[in-house]
mmCIF file of C-alpha atoms in Angstrom:
data_model
loop_
_atom_site.group_PDB
_atom_site.id
_atom_site.type_symbol
_atom_site.label_atom_id
_atom_site.label_comp_id
_atom_site.label_asym_id
_atom_site.label_seq_id
_atom_site.Cartn_x
_atom_site.Cartn_y
_atom_site.Cartn_z
ATOM 1 C CA MET A 1 0.081 0.114 -0.034
ATOM 2 C CA VAL A 2 3.079 2.319 0.693
ATOM 3 C CA ASP A 3 6.553 2.543 -0.413
ATOM 4 C CA LEU A 4 8.576 4.215 2.594
ATOM 5 C CA LYS A 5 11.606 2.419 1.346
ATOM 6 C CA GLY A 6 11.628 3.680 -1.409
ATOM 7 C CA GLN A 7 11.139 7.355 -0.510
ATOM 8 C CA TYR A 8 13.773 6.871 1.837
ATOM 9 C CA ASP A 9 16.198 5.921 -0.745
ATOM 10 C CA LYS A 10 16.085 9.176 -2.518
ATOM 11 C CA ILE A 11 16.614 11.217 0.443
ATOM 12 C CA LYS A 12 18.727 8.679 2.131
ATOM 13 C CA ASP A 13 22.267 10.991 2.606
ATOM 14 C CA GLU A 14 20.227 13.935 4.064
ATOM 15 C CA VAL A 15 17.990 12.002 6.599
ATOM 16 C CA ASN A 16 21.506 9.639 7.359
ATOM 17 C CA SER A 17 23.392 12.646 7.952
ATOM 18 C CA ALA A 18 20.180 14.486 10.084
ATOM 19 C CA ILE A 19 20.000 11.039 12.281
ATOM 20 C CA GLN A 20 23.738 11.287 12.940
ATOM 21 C CA ASP A 21 23.799 14.924 13.919
ATOM 22 C CA VAL A 22 21.007 14.208 16.639
ATOM 23 C CA ILE A 23 22.676 11.387 17.853
ATOM 24 C CA ASP A 24 26.432 13.344 18.164
ATOM 25 C CA GLN A 25 24.530 16.214 19.892
ATOM 26 C CA SER A 26 22.660 13.671 21.899
ATOM 27 C CA SER A 27 19.711 16.103 21.330
ATOM 28 C CA PHE A 28 16.684 13.578 21.671
ATOM 29 C CA ILE A 29 14.063 15.290 23.728
ATOM 30 C CA LYS A 30 13.175 18.842 22.592
ATOM 31 C CA GLY A 31 16.272 21.097 21.506
ATOM 32 C CA LYS A 32 17.147 22.400 18.246
ATOM 33 C CA TYR A 33 15.855 20.078 15.903
ATOM 34 C CA VAL A 34 12.278 20.062 17.411
ATOM 35 C CA LYS A 35 12.226 23.620 17.468
ATOM 36 C CA ASN A 36 13.666 24.233 13.642
ATOM 37 C CA PHE A 37 10.625 21.671 12.418
ATOM 38 C CA THR A 38 8.187 23.248 14.599
ATOM 39 C CA GLU A 39 9.054 27.083 13.006
ATOM 40 C CA ASN A 40 9.366 25.661 9.648
ATOM 41 C CA LEU A 41 6.004 23.875 9.653
ATOM 42 C CA ALA A 42 4.176 27.155 11.303
ATOM 43 C CA GLN A 43 5.406 28.836 8.172
ATOM 44 C CA TYR A 44 4.201 26.142 5.722
ATOM 45 C CA LEU A 45 0.985 26.180 7.431
ATOM 46 C CA GLY A 46 0.864 29.784 7.381
ATOM 47 C CA VAL A 47 0.043 30.146 11.120
ATOM 48 C CA LYS A 48 1.664 31.513 14.655
ATOM 49 C CA HIS A 49 1.736 28.734 16.835
ATOM 50 C CA VAL A 50 2.750 24.820 16.118
ATOM 51 C CA ILE A 51 3.023 22.604 19.141
ATOM 52 C CA PRO A 52 4.670 19.273 18.603
ATOM 53 C CA THR A 53 3.282 16.300 20.018
ATOM 54 C CA GLY A 54 3.957 12.597 20.527
ATOM 55 C CA ASN A 55 1.195 11.445 18.141
ATOM 56 C CA GLY A 56 -1.842 12.166 16.634
ATOM 57 C CA THR A 57 -3.872 11.011 18.968
ATOM 58 C CA ASP A 58 -2.438 12.927 21.706
ATOM 59 C CA SER A 59 -2.826 15.755 19.434
ATOM 60 C CA LEU A 60 -6.663 15.430 19.835
ATOM 61 C CA GLN A 61 -6.854 15.239 23.471
ATOM 62 C CA LEU A 62 -4.475 18.120 24.085
ATOM 63 C CA ALA A 63 -6.930 19.946 21.734
ATOM 64 C CA MET A 64 -9.515 19.358 24.208
ATOM 65 C CA MET A 65 -7.766 19.866 27.018
ATOM 66 C CA ALA A 66 -7.184 23.239 26.110
ATOM 67 C CA LEU A 67 -10.506 24.255 25.303
ATOM 68 C CA GLY A 68 -11.432 23.301 28.766
ATOM 69 C CA TYR A 69 -14.055 20.360 27.970
ATOM 70 C CA LYS A 70 -15.609 18.739 31.196
ATOM 71 C CA ARG A 71 -17.056 15.566 31.720
ATOM 72 C CA GLY A 72 -20.428 15.344 30.013
ATOM 73 C CA ASP A 73 -19.760 17.831 27.311
ATOM 74 C CA GLU A 74 -20.870 16.774 24.017
ATOM 75 C CA VAL A 75 -18.825 16.904 20.887
ATOM 76 C CA ILE A 76 -20.152 16.251 17.442
ATOM 77 C CA THR A 77 -18.079 14.373 14.822
ATOM 78 C CA THR A 78 -18.157 11.360 12.343
ATOM 79 C CA PRO A 79 -18.524 7.679 12.618
ATOM 80 C CA PHE A 80 -16.559 7.113 9.768
ATOM 81 C CA THR A 81 -13.185 7.910 11.104
ATOM 82 C CA PHE A 82 -10.491 6.232 12.590
ATOM 83 C CA VAL A 83 -10.907 5.310 16.058
ATOM 84 C CA ALA A 84 -8.520 8.335 17.706
ATOM 85 C CA THR A 85 -11.152 10.674 16.931
ATOM 86 C CA VAL A 86 -13.519 9.358 19.301
ATOM 87 C CA GLU A 87 -11.194 7.362 21.484
ATOM 88 C CA VAL A 88 -9.758 10.643 23.127
ATOM 89 C CA MET A 89 -13.396 12.036 23.867
ATOM 90 C CA VAL A 90 -14.419 9.280 25.793
ATOM 91 C CA LEU A 91 -10.911 9.245 27.737
ATOM 92 C CA LEU A 92 -11.705 12.865 28.756
ATOM 93 C CA GLY A 93 -15.493 11.757 29.903
ATOM 94 C CA LEU A 94 -16.976 13.419 26.935
ATOM 95 C CA ARG A 95 -20.128 12.111 25.192
ATOM 96 C CA PRO A 96 -19.107 11.546 21.345
ATOM 97 C CA VAL A 97 -22.673 12.735 19.313
ATOM 98 C CA PHE A 98 -22.537 11.396 15.932
ATOM 99 C CA VAL A 99 -23.341 12.758 12.282
ATOM 100 C CA ASP A 100 -23.811 11.025 9.142
ATOM 101 C CA VAL A 101 -21.034 11.737 6.359
ATOM 102 C CA ASP A 102 -21.500 13.183 2.777
ATOM 103 C CA PRO A 103 -21.866 10.362 -0.363
ATOM 104 C CA HIS A 104 -19.410 12.015 -2.237
ATOM 105 C CA SER A 105 -16.750 13.132 0.054
ATOM 106 C CA PHE A 106 -16.715 10.642 3.113
ATOM 107 C CA ASN A 107 -16.912 13.445 5.288
ATOM 108 C CA ILE A 108 -19.200 15.109 7.934
ATOM 109 C CA ASP A 109 -22.315 16.081 6.326
ATOM 110 C CA PRO A 110 -23.101 19.914 7.409
ATOM 111 C CA GLU A 111 -26.542 19.627 6.496
ATOM 112 C CA LYS A 112 -27.375 17.076 9.645
ATOM 113 C CA ILE A 113 -24.741 19.031 11.872
ATOM 114 C CA GLU A 114 -27.424 21.187 13.574
ATOM 115 C CA ALA A 115 -29.926 18.651 14.159
ATOM 116 C CA ALA A 116 -27.624 17.068 16.745
ATOM 117 C CA ILE A 117 -26.891 20.253 18.488
ATOM 118 C CA THR A 118 -28.024 20.530 22.235
ATOM 119 C CA PRO A 119 -27.233 22.685 25.341
ATOM 120 C CA LYS A 120 -24.264 20.540 25.935
ATOM 121 C CA THR A 121 -22.608 20.704 22.722
ATOM 122 C CA ARG A 122 -19.204 22.161 23.056
ATOM 123 C CA GLY A 123 -17.452 21.730 19.665
ATOM 124 C CA ILE A 124 -17.416 19.932 16.242
ATOM 125 C CA VAL A 125 -14.572 17.986 15.137
ATOM 126 C CA PRO A 126 -14.420 17.499 11.170
ATOM 127 C CA VAL A 127 -12.244 14.579 9.930
ATOM 128 C CA HIS A 128 -10.669 15.578 6.639
ATOM 129 C CA LEU A 129 -10.823 12.045 5.455
ATOM 130 C CA PHE A 130 -8.469 10.536 2.927
ATOM 131 C CA GLY A 131 -6.831 13.999 2.243
ATOM 132 C CA GLN A 132 -10.013 15.969 1.170
ATOM 133 C CA SER A 133 -11.301 18.857 3.287
ATOM 134 C CA CYS A 134 -14.850 18.957 4.525
ATOM 135 C CA ASP A 135 -17.045 21.555 3.784
ATOM 136 C CA MET A 136 -15.522 24.207 6.365
ATOM 137 C CA THR A 137 -17.426 27.264 5.006
ATOM 138 C CA ALA A 138 -20.755 25.545 6.249
ATOM 139 C CA ILE A 139 -19.254 24.162 9.135
ATOM 140 C CA LEU A 140 -17.516 27.574 10.179
ATOM 141 C CA ALA A 141 -21.016 29.015 9.578
ATOM 142 C CA ILE A 142 -22.757 26.774 12.055
ATOM 143 C CA ALA A 143 -20.070 26.760 14.730
ATOM 144 C CA LYS A 144 -20.200 30.662 14.589
ATOM 145 C CA LYS A 145 -24.092 30.330 14.759
ATOM 146 C CA HIS A 146 -23.925 28.250 18.134
ATOM 147 C CA SER A 147 -20.989 29.435 19.542
ATOM 148 C CA LEU A 148 -19.088 26.159 19.127
ATOM 149 C CA ASP A 149 -15.702 25.085 18.931
ATOM 150 C CA VAL A 150 -13.942 23.642 15.718
ATOM 151 C CA ILE A 151 -11.235 21.185 16.135
ATOM 152 C CA GLU A 152 -10.030 20.014 12.546
ATOM 153 C CA ASP A 153 -8.617 16.397 12.592
ATOM 154 C CA ALA A 154 -6.135 16.617 10.002
ATOM 155 C CA ALA A 155 -4.492 13.594 10.476
ATOM 156 C CA GLN A 156 -4.703 12.544 6.842
ATOM 157 C CA ALA A 157 -4.742 15.902 5.096
ATOM 158 C CA ILE A 158 -1.944 18.195 5.508
ATOM 159 C CA SER A 159 -1.697 20.281 2.610
ATOM 160 C CA ALA A 160 -4.796 19.988 1.507
ATOM 161 C CA THR A 161 -6.594 23.276 0.977
ATOM 162 C CA CYS A 162 -10.150 24.470 1.133
ATOM 163 C CA GLU A 163 -11.205 27.956 -0.302
ATOM 164 C CA ILE A 164 -13.479 30.160 1.765
ATOM 165 C CA ASP A 165 -14.649 33.546 0.701
ATOM 166 C CA GLY A 166 -12.170 33.726 -2.238
ATOM 167 C CA LYS A 167 -9.159 32.806 0.108
ATOM 168 C CA THR A 168 -7.382 29.740 0.259
ATOM 169 C CA HIS A 169 -6.873 28.036 3.504
ATOM 170 C CA LYS A 170 -4.745 25.000 4.247
ATOM 171 C CA CYS A 171 -6.849 21.962 6.526
ATOM 172 C CA GLY A 172 -6.116 22.444 10.038
ATOM 173 C CA THR A 173 -5.653 26.403 10.080
ATOM 174 C CA ILE A 174 -9.449 26.706 9.515
ATOM 175 C CA GLY A 175 -11.106 26.258 12.815
ATOM 176 C CA ASP A 176 -9.991 27.205 16.296
ATOM 177 C CA ILE A 177 -7.554 24.270 16.650
ATOM 178 C CA GLY A 178 -6.008 21.858 13.957
ATOM 179 C CA SER A 179 -4.742 18.356 14.990
ATOM 180 C CA PHE A 180 -1.910 16.452 12.664
ATOM 181 C CA SER A 181 -0.301 12.936 12.728
ATOM 182 C CA PHE A 182 3.005 12.140 11.357
ATOM 183 C CA PHE A 183 2.539 8.341 11.301
ATOM 184 C CA PRO A 184 4.837 6.938 8.792
ATOM 185 C CA SER A 185 2.124 6.307 6.095
ATOM 186 C CA LYS A 186 1.113 9.627 6.139
ATOM 187 C CA ASN A 187 1.758 12.230 3.405
ATOM 188 C CA LEU A 188 4.266 13.739 5.895
ATOM 189 C CA GLY A 189 5.624 10.828 8.092
ATOM 190 C CA ALA A 190 7.884 9.998 10.399
ATOM 191 C CA TYR A 191 10.029 7.044 11.111
ATOM 192 C CA GLY A 192 8.078 6.423 14.060
ATOM 193 C CA ASP A 193 5.137 8.254 15.633
ATOM 194 C CA GLY A 194 4.696 12.006 16.112
ATOM 195 C CA GLY A 195 2.084 14.634 15.673
ATOM 196 C CA ALA A 196 1.482 18.527 15.904
ATOM 197 C CA LEU A 197 -1.167 20.990 16.825
ATOM 198 C CA CYS A 198 -1.537 24.616 15.542
ATOM 199 C CA THR A 199 -3.359 27.517 15.996
ATOM 200 C CA ASN A 200 -3.717 31.685 15.780
ATOM 201 C CA ASN A 201 -4.814 31.832 19.628
ATOM 202 C CA PRO A 202 -2.229 32.509 21.669
ATOM 203 C CA ASP A 203 -3.752 31.464 24.799
ATOM 204 C CA LEU A 204 -4.503 28.227 23.448
ATOM 205 C CA ALA A 205 -1.339 27.751 22.417
ATOM 206 C CA LYS A 206 0.122 28.218 25.658
ATOM 207 C CA LYS A 207 -2.359 25.657 27.394
ATOM 208 C CA MET A 208 -1.694 23.029 24.745
ATOM 209 C CA GLU A 209 2.203 23.392 25.156
ATOM 210 C CA LEU A 210 1.773 23.348 29.059
ATOM 211 C CA TYR A 211 -0.755 20.258 29.116
ATOM 212 C CA ALA A 212 1.605 18.187 26.500
ATOM 213 C CA ASN A 213 4.609 18.744 28.995
ATOM 214 C CA HIS A 214 3.053 17.259 32.226
ATOM 215 C CA GLY A 215 1.190 20.764 33.001
ATOM 216 C CA SER A 216 4.505 22.145 33.644
ATOM 217 C CA SER A 217 6.153 25.615 32.075
ATOM 218 C CA LYS A 218 8.830 25.579 34.829
ATOM 219 C CA LYS A 219 10.574 22.221 35.520
ATOM 220 C CA TYR A 220 9.305 20.407 38.505
ATOM 221 C CA TYR A 221 6.232 23.345 39.213
ATOM 222 C CA TYR A 222 3.076 21.977 38.284
ATOM 223 C CA GLU A 223 0.230 24.308 36.927
ATOM 224 C CA SER A 224 -2.313 21.636 36.225
ATOM 225 C CA VAL A 225 -2.626 17.944 35.051
ATOM 226 C CA GLY A 226 -1.149 17.165 32.075
ATOM 227 C CA ILE A 227 0.574 14.484 30.158
ATOM 228 C CA ASN A 228 3.668 13.563 28.457
ATOM 229 C CA SER A 229 3.476 14.054 24.715
ATOM 230 C CA ARG A 230 6.776 14.898 22.817
ATOM 231 C CA LEU A 231 8.043 14.796 19.373
ATOM 232 C CA ASP A 232 11.389 13.291 20.022
ATOM 233 C CA GLY A 233 14.444 15.139 18.244
ATOM 234 C CA LEU A 234 15.079 12.226 15.571
ATOM 235 C CA GLN A 235 11.403 12.199 14.344
ATOM 236 C CA ALA A 236 11.926 16.118 14.194
ATOM 237 C CA ALA A 237 14.691 15.992 11.916
ATOM 238 C CA ILE A 238 13.659 13.396 9.899
ATOM 239 C CA LEU A 239 10.434 15.263 9.391
ATOM 240 C CA ASP A 240 12.205 18.558 8.761
ATOM 241 C CA ILE A 241 13.793 17.018 5.861
ATOM 242 C CA LYS A 242 10.562 15.431 4.272
ATOM 243 C CA LEU A 243 8.530 18.859 4.664
ATOM 244 C CA LYS A 244 10.972 20.592 1.884
ATOM 245 C CA TYR A 245 9.697 17.427 -0.096
ATOM 246 C CA LEU A 246 6.028 17.593 0.740
ATOM 247 C CA ASP A 247 4.420 19.694 -2.191
ATOM 248 C CA GLY A 248 6.409 17.208 -4.778
ATOM 249 C CA TYR A 249 4.988 14.612 -2.699
ATOM 250 C CA VAL A 250 1.532 15.945 -3.129
ATOM 251 C CA LYS A 251 2.233 16.568 -6.435
ATOM 252 C CA SER A 252 2.897 12.747 -7.028
ATOM 253 C CA ARG A 253 0.094 11.256 -5.332
ATOM 254 C CA VAL A 254 -2.301 13.707 -7.335
ATOM 255 C CA GLY A 255 -0.594 12.372 -10.685
ATOM 256 C CA ALA A 256 -1.183 8.928 -9.158
ATOM 257 C CA ALA A 257 -5.150 9.401 -8.620
ATOM 258 C CA ASP A 258 -4.935 11.133 -11.961
ATOM 259 C CA VAL A 259 -3.936 8.063 -13.901
ATOM 260 C CA TYR A 260 -6.365 5.814 -11.746
ATOM 261 C CA ASP A 261 -9.239 7.847 -12.722
ATOM 262 C CA LYS A 262 -8.295 7.693 -16.533
ATOM 263 C CA LEU A 263 -7.562 3.896 -16.132
ATOM 264 C CA LEU A 264 -11.038 3.300 -14.411
ATOM 265 C CA HIS A 265 -13.012 5.747 -16.453
ATOM 266 C CA ASP A 266 -15.064 2.959 -18.188
ATOM 267 C CA THR A 267 -15.007 1.004 -15.031
ATOM 268 C CA THR A 268 -18.072 -0.281 -14.098
ATOM 269 C CA SER A 269 -20.038 -0.894 -10.712
ATOM 270 C CA ILE A 270 -17.288 1.338 -9.123
ATOM 271 C CA THR A 271 -17.082 4.927 -8.251
ATOM 272 C CA THR A 272 -13.750 6.727 -8.091
ATOM 273 C CA PRO A 273 -13.212 9.423 -5.206
ATOM 274 C CA LYS A 274 -14.859 13.042 -6.022
ATOM 275 C CA ARG A 275 -12.850 16.191 -6.302
ATOM 276 C CA LEU A 276 -15.160 18.610 -4.821
ATOM 277 C CA ALA A 277 -15.019 21.890 -5.770
ATOM 278 C CA ASN A 278 -12.872 24.956 -4.012
ATOM 279 C CA ARG A 279 -11.016 22.112 -2.497
ATOM 280 C CA ASN A 280 -7.722 20.232 -3.331
ATOM 281 C CA HIS A 281 -7.546 16.425 -2.737
ATOM 282 C CA VAL A 282 -4.064 15.279 -1.684
ATOM 283 C CA PHE A 283 -4.878 11.380 -1.764
ATOM 284 C CA HIS A 284 -3.597 9.962 1.344
ATOM 285 C CA GLN A 285 -5.740 7.494 0.281
ATOM 286 C CA TYR A 286 -7.360 6.521 -3.005
ATOM 287 C CA THR A 287 -10.573 4.921 -2.255
ATOM 288 C CA LEU A 288 -12.982 3.359 -4.444
ATOM 289 C CA GLN A 289 -16.802 2.475 -3.758
ATOM 290 C CA ILE A 290 -17.770 -0.877 -5.033
ATOM 291 C CA ASP A 291 -21.391 -2.291 -5.224
ATOM 292 C CA SER A 292 -21.335 -4.659 -2.740
ATOM 293 C CA ASN A 293 -24.723 -5.780 -2.141
ATOM 294 C CA GLY A 294 -25.285 -3.737 0.863
ATOM 295 C CA ASN A 295 -23.345 -6.159 3.034
ATOM 296 C CA GLY A 296 -19.581 -5.870 2.149
ATOM 297 C CA ASP A 297 -19.750 -9.596 0.713
ATOM 298 C CA ARG A 298 -18.597 -8.530 -2.733
ATOM 299 C CA ARG A 299 -16.075 -6.096 -2.071
ATOM 300 C CA ASN A 300 -14.418 -8.680 0.431
ATOM 301 C CA ALA A 301 -14.564 -11.147 -2.269
ATOM 302 C CA ILE A 302 -12.611 -8.680 -4.422
ATOM 303 C CA GLN A 303 -10.181 -7.736 -1.967
ATOM 304 C CA LYS A 304 -9.505 -11.558 -1.414
ATOM 305 C CA LYS A 305 -8.992 -12.367 -5.148
ATOM 306 C CA LEU A 306 -6.721 -9.299 -5.704
ATOM 307 C CA SER A 307 -4.486 -10.509 -2.974
ATOM 308 C CA GLU A 308 -3.912 -14.026 -4.397
ATOM 309 C CA LYS A 309 -2.744 -11.886 -7.415
ATOM 310 C CA GLY A 310 -0.345 -10.326 -5.441
ATOM 311 C CA ILE A 311 -2.400 -6.669 -5.617
ATOM 312 C CA PRO A 312 -2.470 -4.939 -2.128
ATOM 313 C CA SER A 313 -5.614 -3.078 -1.124
ATOM 314 C CA ALA A 314 -7.259 -1.980 2.275
ATOM 315 C CA ILE A 315 -10.466 -1.292 4.122
ATOM 316 C CA TYR A 316 -10.539 1.794 5.483
ATOM 317 C CA TYR A 317 -13.053 1.274 7.690
ATOM 318 C CA PRO A 318 -14.859 -1.898 7.697
ATOM 319 C CA GLU A 319 -17.294 -0.930 10.424
ATOM 320 C CA PRO A 320 -18.676 2.482 11.204
ATOM 321 C CA LEU A 321 -17.695 3.102 14.820
ATOM 322 C CA HIS A 322 -21.198 2.948 16.213
ATOM 323 C CA TYR A 323 -21.393 -0.462 14.855
ATOM 324 C CA GLN A 324 -18.622 -1.334 17.991
ATOM 325 C CA SER A 325 -20.115 -1.860 21.303
ATOM 326 C CA VAL A 326 -17.647 0.318 23.117
ATOM 327 C CA TYR A 327 -18.710 3.019 20.702
ATOM 328 C CA SER A 328 -22.380 2.704 20.374
ATOM 329 C CA PHE A 329 -22.670 4.320 24.012
ATOM 330 C CA GLY A 330 -26.244 2.083 24.349
ATOM 331 C CA VAL A 331 -27.824 4.771 22.064
ATOM 332 C CA TYR A 332 -26.594 3.895 18.511
ATOM 333 C CA LYS A 333 -27.699 1.307 16.560
ATOM 334 C CA LYS A 334 -27.196 -0.027 12.653
ATOM 335 C CA GLY A 335 -29.607 2.146 10.451
ATOM 336 C CA ASP A 336 -28.833 5.453 12.197
ATOM 337 C CA PHE A 337 -26.209 6.533 9.714
ATOM 338 C CA PRO A 338 -26.951 4.631 6.534
ATOM 339 C CA VAL A 339 -24.344 6.715 4.290
ATOM 340 C CA ALA A 340 -21.538 5.527 7.026
ATOM 341 C CA GLU A 341 -22.816 2.158 6.856
ATOM 342 C CA SER A 342 -22.797 1.837 3.218
ATOM 343 C CA MET A 343 -19.430 3.177 2.711
ATOM 344 C CA SER A 344 -18.287 0.524 5.339
ATOM 345 C CA ASN A 345 -19.421 -2.140 3.127
ATOM 346 C CA ASN A 346 -18.075 -0.782 -0.172
ATOM 347 C CA VAL A 347 -15.156 1.162 0.128
ATOM 348 C CA LEU A 348 -11.592 -0.294 -0.955
ATOM 349 C CA SER A 349 -8.572 1.730 -1.135
ATOM 350 C CA LEU A 350 -5.838 0.904 -4.002
ATOM 351 C CA PRO A 351 -2.170 1.676 -3.492
ATOM 352 C CA MET A 352 -1.119 4.870 -3.293
ATOM 353 C CA HIS A 353 2.225 6.714 -2.497
ATOM 354 C CA THR A 354 4.931 8.920 -4.042
ATOM 355 C CA GLU A 355 6.616 5.677 -5.834
ATOM 356 C CA LEU A 356 4.062 4.481 -7.977
ATOM 357 C CA THR A 357 4.881 4.350 -11.475
ATOM 358 C CA VAL A 358 2.083 4.368 -14.397
ATOM 359 C CA ASN A 359 3.024 0.694 -15.477
ATOM 360 C CA MET A 360 2.067 -0.258 -11.828
ATOM 361 C CA GLN A 361 -0.956 1.377 -11.821
ATOM 362 C CA GLU A 362 -1.736 -0.414 -15.217
ATOM 363 C CA HIS A 363 -1.159 -3.517 -13.553
ATOM 364 C CA ILE A 364 -3.355 -3.013 -10.532
ATOM 365 C CA VAL A 365 -6.007 -1.815 -12.632
ATOM 366 C CA GLU A 366 -5.816 -4.805 -15.054
ATOM 367 C CA ASN A 367 -6.117 -7.321 -12.176
ATOM 368 C CA LEU A 368 -8.848 -5.399 -10.846
ATOM 369 C CA ASN A 369 -10.638 -5.363 -13.743
ATOM 370 C CA ILE A 370 -10.408 -8.970 -13.880
ATOM 371 C CA VAL A 371 -11.571 -9.580 -10.620
ATOM 372 C CA LEU A 372 -14.554 -7.191 -10.751
ATOM 373 C CA HIS A 373 -15.660 -9.079 -13.903
ATOM 374 C CA THR A 374 -15.605 -12.366 -12.405
ATOM 375 C CA THR A 375 -16.958 -11.664 -8.676
#
């Protein structure tokens, strides 16, 4: 699904040199490499404050801590996302409130948000899934109308953009706080775990930095209860190098998506990813929807046959979160979010990375067409 080794080979000398520098200086925790990356990422995103973290899950938790959410507060999000989005809410004693997704973008449907708002609602967490922005114009209008916070889960969408009132904004920089993951397979991926937060609000930035450092701004003196969430020097040095190449990585992914679109143009019983107006899709994943008779059986059989032919694929995600007892909260049941449920039965992601060649993609699509016609 990804070729991290091939990507590494192209920047091997730079990465190896940076790793050796970190080791030589023993600058493993905080230090200049973390500072440099943080400053460069802030400049790239066009924001005033970036707070590095240990991973994307911590980033989401720290955002909610900084906003002062209390046990019992409600936060609106989607059931069609990686578990981290909701996991941190539950750990903080918050109540996730699910809203169905848009059938074209995989993202939260703004038209369904207002019906989910109650007096206990504190915020909205739009997830920019697979690398394409949510409809942030609509979401911001709803948030303003109801005085709600917006925390963008941009774990899969660094460098994706959304146009608002004629101005282009990078995902993660639009709401009150943006949350990023640098898991190795991400468009900007570390060689281990890593994450970051961004905001233009200095008070929120100070709180997030404080909470990420055990609640301490002065060593051994504690202003609040915090957590330990740090981006280490080795990962920061690697990410700082890869940040220089990020726009090129995105261009490669978009080019690969263009090739897939062309090769699959005449293929029946599938839907290729939609690219919506006023947004750029950075294709963290290239996700098809396969007509699977409403239960996933055909999609699963297609995936199995592709695997037998040596073609990797992945299902993001095989069940929406409300199907799983730990996240149904005794409230949600099958049928509550029909679009998300349908997608879980139909989605299949093809290989998508910076090292794809046209020949590879032709081979993938050729075999996919064979399997589709025999399944």
